[in-house]
PDB file of C-alpha atoms in Angstrom:
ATOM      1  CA  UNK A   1      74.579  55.695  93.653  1.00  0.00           C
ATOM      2  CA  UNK A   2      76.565  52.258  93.129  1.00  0.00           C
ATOM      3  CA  UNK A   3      80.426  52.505  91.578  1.00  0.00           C
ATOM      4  CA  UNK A   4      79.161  51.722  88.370  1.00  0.00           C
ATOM      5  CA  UNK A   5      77.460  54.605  87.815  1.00  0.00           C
ATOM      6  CA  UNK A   6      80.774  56.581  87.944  1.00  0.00           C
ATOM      7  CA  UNK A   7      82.063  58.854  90.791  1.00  0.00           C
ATOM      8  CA  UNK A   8      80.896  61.322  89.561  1.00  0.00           C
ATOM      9  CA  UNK A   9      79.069  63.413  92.100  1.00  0.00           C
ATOM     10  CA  UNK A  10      75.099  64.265  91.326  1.00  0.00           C
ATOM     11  CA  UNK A  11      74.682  68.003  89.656  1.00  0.00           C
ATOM     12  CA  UNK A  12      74.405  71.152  92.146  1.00  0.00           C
ATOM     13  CA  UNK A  13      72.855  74.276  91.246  1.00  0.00           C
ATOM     14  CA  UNK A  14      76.101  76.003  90.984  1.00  0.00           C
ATOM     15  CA  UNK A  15      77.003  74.064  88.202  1.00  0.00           C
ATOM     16  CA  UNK A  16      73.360  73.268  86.084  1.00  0.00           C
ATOM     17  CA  UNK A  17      71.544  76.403  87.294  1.00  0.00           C
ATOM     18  CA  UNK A  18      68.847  74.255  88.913  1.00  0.00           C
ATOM     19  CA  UNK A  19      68.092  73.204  92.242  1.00  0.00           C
ATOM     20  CA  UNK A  20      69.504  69.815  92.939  1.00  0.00           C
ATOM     21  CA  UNK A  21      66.356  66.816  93.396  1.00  0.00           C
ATOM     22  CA  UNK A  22      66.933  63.795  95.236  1.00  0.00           C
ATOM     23  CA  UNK A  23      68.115  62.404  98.638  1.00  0.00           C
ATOM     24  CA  UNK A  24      71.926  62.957  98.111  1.00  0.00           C
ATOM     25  CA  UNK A  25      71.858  66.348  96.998  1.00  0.00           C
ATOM     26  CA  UNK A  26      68.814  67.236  99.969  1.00  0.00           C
ATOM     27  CA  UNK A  27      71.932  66.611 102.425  1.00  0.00           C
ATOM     28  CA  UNK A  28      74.632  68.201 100.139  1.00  0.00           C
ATOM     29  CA  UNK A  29      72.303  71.041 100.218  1.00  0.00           C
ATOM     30  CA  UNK A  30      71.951  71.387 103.547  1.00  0.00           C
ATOM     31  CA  UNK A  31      75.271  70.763 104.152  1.00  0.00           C
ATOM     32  CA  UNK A  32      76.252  74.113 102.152  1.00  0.00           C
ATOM     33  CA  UNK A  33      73.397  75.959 104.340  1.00  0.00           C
ATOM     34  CA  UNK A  34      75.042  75.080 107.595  1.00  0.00           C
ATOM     35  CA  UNK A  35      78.391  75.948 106.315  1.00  0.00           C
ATOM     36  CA  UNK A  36      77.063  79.382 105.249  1.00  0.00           C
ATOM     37  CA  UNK A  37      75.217  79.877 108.517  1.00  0.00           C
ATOM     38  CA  UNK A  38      78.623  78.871 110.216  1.00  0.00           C
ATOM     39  CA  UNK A  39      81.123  81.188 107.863  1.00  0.00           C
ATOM     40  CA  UNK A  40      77.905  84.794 108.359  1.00  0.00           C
ATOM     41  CA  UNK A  41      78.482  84.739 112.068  1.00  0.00           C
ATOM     42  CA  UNK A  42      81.380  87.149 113.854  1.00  0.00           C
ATOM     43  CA  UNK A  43      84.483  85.851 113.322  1.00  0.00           C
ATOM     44  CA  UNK A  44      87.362  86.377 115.359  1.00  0.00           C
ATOM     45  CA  UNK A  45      90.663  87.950 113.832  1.00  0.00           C
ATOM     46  CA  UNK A  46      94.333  87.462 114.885  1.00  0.00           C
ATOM     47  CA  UNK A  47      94.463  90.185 117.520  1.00  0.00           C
ATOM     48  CA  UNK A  48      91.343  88.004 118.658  1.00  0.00           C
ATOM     49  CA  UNK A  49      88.970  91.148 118.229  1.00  0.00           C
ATOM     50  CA  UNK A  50      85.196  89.868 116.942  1.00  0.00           C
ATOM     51  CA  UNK A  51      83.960  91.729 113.611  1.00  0.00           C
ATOM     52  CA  UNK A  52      80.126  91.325 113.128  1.00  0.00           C
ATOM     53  CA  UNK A  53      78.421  89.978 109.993  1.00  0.00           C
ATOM     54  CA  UNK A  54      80.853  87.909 108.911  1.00  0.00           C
ATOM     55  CA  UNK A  55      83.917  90.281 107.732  1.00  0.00           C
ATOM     56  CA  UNK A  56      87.226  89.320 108.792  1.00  0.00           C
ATOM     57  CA  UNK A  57      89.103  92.460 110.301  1.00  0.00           C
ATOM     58  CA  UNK A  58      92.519  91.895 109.055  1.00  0.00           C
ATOM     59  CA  UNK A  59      95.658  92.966 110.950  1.00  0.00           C
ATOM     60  CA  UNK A  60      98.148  95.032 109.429  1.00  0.00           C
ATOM     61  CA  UNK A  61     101.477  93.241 109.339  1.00  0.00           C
ATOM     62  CA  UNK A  62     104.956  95.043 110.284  1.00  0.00           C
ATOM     63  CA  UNK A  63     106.872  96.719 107.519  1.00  0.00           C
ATOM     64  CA  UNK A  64     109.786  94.212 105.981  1.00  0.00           C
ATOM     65  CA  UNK A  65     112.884  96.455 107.451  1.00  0.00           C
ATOM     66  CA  UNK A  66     111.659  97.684 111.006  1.00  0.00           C
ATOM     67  CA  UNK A  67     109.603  96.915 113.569  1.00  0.00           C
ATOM     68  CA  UNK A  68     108.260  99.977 114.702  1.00  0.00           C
ATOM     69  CA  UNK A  69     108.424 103.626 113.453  1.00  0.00           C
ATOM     70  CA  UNK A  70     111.682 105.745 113.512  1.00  0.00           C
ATOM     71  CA  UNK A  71     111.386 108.283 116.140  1.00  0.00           C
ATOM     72  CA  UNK A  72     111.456 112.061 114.290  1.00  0.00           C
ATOM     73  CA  UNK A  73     113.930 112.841 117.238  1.00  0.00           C
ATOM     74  CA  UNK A  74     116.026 110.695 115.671  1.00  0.00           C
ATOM     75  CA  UNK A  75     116.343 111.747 112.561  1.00  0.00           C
ATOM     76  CA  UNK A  76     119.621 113.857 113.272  1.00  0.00           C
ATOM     77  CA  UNK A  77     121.038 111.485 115.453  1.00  0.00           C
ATOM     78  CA  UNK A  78     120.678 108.716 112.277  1.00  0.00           C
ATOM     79  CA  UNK A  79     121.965 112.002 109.667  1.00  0.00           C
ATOM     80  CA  UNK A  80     124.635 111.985 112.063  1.00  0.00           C
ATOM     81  CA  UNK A  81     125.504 108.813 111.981  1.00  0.00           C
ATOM     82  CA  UNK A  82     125.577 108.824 107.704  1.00  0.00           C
ATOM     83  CA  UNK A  83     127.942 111.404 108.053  1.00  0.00           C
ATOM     84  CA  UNK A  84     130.258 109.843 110.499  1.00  0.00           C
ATOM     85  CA  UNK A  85     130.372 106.634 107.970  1.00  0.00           C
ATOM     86  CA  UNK A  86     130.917 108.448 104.996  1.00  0.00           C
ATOM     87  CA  UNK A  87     133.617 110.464 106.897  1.00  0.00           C
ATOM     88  CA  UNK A  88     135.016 106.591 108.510  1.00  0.00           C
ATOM     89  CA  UNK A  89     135.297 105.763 105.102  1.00  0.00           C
ATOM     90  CA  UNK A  90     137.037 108.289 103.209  1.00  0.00           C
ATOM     91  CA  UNK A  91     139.632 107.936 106.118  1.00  0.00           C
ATOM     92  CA  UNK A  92     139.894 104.397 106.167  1.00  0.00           C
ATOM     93  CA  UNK A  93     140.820 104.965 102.475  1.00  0.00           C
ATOM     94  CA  UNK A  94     143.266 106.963 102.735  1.00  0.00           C
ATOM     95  CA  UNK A  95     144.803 104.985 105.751  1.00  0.00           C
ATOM     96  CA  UNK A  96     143.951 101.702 103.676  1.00  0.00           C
ATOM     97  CA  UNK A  97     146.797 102.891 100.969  1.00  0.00           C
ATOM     98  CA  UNK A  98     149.167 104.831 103.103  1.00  0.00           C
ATOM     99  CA  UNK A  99     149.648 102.027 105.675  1.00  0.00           C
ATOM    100  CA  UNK A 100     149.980  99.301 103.868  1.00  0.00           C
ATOM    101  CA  UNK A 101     150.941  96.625 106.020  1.00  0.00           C
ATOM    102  CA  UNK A 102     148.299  97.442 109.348  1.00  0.00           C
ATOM    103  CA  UNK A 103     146.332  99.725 107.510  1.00  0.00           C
ATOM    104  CA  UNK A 104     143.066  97.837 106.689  1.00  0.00           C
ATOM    105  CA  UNK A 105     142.743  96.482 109.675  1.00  0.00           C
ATOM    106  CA  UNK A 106     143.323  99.995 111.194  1.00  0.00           C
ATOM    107  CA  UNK A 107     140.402 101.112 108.629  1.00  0.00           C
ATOM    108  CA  UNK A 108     138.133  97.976 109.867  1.00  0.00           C
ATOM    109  CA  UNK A 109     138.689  98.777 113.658  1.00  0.00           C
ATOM    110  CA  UNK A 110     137.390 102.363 113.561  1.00  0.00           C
ATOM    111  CA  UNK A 111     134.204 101.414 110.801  1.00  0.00           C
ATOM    112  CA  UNK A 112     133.572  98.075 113.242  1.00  0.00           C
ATOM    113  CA  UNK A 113     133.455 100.770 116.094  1.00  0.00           C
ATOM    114  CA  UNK A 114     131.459 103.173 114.633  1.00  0.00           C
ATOM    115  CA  UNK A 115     128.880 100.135 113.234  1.00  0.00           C
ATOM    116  CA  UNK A 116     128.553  98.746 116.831  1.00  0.00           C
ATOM    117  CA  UNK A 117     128.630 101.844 118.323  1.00  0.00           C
ATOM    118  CA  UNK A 118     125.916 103.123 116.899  1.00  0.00           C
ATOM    119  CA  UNK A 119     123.777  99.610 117.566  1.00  0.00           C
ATOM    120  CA  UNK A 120     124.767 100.092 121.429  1.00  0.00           C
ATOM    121  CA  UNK A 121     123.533 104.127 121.545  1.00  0.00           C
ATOM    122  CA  UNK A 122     120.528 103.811 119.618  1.00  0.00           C
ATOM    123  CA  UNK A 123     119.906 100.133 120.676  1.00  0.00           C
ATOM    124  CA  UNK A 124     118.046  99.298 117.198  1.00  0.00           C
ATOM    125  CA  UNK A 125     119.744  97.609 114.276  1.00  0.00           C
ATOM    126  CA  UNK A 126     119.250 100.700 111.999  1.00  0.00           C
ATOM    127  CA  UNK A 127     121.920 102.420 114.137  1.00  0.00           C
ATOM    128  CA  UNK A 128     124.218 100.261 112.586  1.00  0.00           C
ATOM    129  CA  UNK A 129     122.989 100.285 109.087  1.00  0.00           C
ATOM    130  CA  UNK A 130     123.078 103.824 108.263  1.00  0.00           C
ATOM    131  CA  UNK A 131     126.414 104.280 109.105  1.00  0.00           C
ATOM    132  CA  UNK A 132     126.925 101.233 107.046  1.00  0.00           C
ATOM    133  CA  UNK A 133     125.431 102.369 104.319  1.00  0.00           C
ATOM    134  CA  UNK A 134     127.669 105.723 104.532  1.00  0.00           C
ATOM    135  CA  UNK A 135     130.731 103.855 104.760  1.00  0.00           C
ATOM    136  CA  UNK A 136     129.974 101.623 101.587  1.00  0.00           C
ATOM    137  CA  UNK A 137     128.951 104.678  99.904  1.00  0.00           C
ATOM    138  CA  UNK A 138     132.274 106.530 100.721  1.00  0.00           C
ATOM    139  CA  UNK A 139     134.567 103.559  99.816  1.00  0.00           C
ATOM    140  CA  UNK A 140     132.550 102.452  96.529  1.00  0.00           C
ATOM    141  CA  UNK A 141     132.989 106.171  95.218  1.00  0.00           C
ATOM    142  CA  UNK A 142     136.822 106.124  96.559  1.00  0.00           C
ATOM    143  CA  UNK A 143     137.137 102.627  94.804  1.00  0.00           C
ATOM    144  CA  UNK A 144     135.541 104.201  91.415  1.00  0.00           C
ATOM    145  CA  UNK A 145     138.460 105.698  89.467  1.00  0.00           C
ATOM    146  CA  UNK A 146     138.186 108.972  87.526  1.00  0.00           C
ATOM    147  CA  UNK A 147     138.829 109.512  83.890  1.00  0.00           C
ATOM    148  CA  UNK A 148     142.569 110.198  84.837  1.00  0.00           C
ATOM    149  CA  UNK A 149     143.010 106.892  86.353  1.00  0.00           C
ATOM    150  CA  UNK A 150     143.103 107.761  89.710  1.00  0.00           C
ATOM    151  CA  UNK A 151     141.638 106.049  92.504  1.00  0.00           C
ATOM    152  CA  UNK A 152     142.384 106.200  96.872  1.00  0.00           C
ATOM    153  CA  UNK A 153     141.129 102.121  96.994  1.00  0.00           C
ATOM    154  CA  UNK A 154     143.088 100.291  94.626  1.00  0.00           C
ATOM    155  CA  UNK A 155     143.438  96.763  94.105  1.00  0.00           C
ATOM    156  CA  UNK A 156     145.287  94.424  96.034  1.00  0.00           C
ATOM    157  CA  UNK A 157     145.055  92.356  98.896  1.00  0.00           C
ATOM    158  CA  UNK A 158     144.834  94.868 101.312  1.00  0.00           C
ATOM    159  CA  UNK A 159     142.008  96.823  99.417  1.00  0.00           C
ATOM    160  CA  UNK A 160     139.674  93.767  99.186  1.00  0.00           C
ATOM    161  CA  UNK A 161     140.130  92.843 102.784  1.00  0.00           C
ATOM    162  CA  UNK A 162     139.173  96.802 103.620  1.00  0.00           C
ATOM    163  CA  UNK A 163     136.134  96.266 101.241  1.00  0.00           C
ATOM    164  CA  UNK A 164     135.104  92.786 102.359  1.00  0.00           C
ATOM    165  CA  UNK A 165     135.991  93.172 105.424  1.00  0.00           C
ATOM    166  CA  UNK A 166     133.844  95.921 105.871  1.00  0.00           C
ATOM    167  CA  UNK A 167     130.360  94.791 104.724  1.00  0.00           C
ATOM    168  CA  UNK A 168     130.845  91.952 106.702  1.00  0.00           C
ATOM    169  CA  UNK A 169     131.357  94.178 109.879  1.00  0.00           C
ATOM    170  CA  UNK A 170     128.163  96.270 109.168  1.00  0.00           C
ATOM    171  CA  UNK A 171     126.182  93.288 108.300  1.00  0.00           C
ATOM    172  CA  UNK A 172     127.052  91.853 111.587  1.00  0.00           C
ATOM    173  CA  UNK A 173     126.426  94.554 113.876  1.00  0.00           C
ATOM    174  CA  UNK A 174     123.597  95.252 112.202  1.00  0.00           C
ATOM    175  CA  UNK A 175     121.904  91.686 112.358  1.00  0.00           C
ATOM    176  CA  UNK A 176     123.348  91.083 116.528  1.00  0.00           C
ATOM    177  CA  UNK A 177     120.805  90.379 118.855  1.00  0.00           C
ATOM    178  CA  UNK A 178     119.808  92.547 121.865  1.00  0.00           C
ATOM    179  CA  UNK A 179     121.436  92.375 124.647  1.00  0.00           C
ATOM    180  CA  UNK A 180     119.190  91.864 127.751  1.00  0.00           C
ATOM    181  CA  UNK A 181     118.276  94.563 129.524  1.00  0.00           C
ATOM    182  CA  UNK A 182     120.080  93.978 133.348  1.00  0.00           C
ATOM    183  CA  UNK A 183     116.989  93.329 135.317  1.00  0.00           C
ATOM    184  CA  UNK A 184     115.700  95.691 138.063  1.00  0.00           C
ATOM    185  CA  UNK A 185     117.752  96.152 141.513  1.00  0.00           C
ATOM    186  CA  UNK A 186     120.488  93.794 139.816  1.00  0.00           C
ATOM    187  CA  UNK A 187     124.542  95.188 140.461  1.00  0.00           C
ATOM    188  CA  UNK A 188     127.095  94.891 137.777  1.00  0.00           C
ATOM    189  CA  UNK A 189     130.444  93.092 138.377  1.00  0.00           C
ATOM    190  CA  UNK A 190     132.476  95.243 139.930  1.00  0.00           C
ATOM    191  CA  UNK A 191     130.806  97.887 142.073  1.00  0.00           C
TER     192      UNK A 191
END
């Protein structure tokens, strides 16, 4: 086939219904047979395990938020942790208005101690973010004001630093690396 004759390729028997004739489609044809002989034997999936005739086993990839399963034993000790946050909270509301001048950052110190707290016990990031997510809770329902007009968070300087201030903390601890675990027969300063 010269360049005159177009570039367009000669008819297969996907697209006519009939079995190609000629040199050029003889080779595309076989072609497409040792491609199919190639793509029916085992193939070899991600974990690197062989599946035979052909079908990929696929790998199941890790949930979006953790890595591995939550531990059922845990389950109080994370309950516990909500509570603690929504209990942080409320208090760093109340301190948040009382003490004006030191008390958000009074307020941040204890959530920012409870956040990276529970990262350090647990170790995982989700010991951070359900106590986060009981703080936020407590302050967005202290910061919501009632039909009366009444509200613990009000506005101000000092509230949106509290607010801020706080989100950021649980975000951080939350999102820290691991620490290294100290590695076998190794001393720590001081003893």
């Amino acid at each position: 086939m010269t360049k005159e004759q177009g570039d367009t390729p000669p008819p297969t028997k996907a697209s006519t219904g009939k079995a190609p004739t000629g040199k050029a489609s003889t080779a595309q044809g076989s072609a497409a047979k040792r491609s199919v002989a190639k793509s029916t034997g085992p193939r070899r999936s991600a974990a690197g395990s062989t599946s035979p005739g052909g079908s990929q086993a696929t790998v199941a990839s890790p949930p979006l938020l953790m890595t591995r399963p939550v531990d059922p034993r845990r389950i109080p000790v994370y309950l516990g942790l909500f509570v603690l946050g929504v209990l942080t909270g409320l208090a760093g509301a109340l301190v948040d208005g009382l003490l004006q001048p030191l008390g958000p950052l009074l307020a941040l110190l204890a959530a920012g101690g409870l956040f990276y707290g529970g990262t350090y016990a647990l170790g995982t990031r989700l010991g951070a973010a359900v106590p986060g997510l009981g703080w936020l809770l407590a302050v967005l329902v202290s910061a919501s004001g009632r039909t009366e007009g009444d509200v613990l968070v009000g506005g101000g300087t000092g509230a949106s630093v509290f607010l801020i201030g706080g989100i950021v903390l649980a975000v951080i601890c939350a999102t820290m690396p691991k620490l290294a675990a100290p590695a076998e027969g190794a001393v720590r300063p001081g003893k």
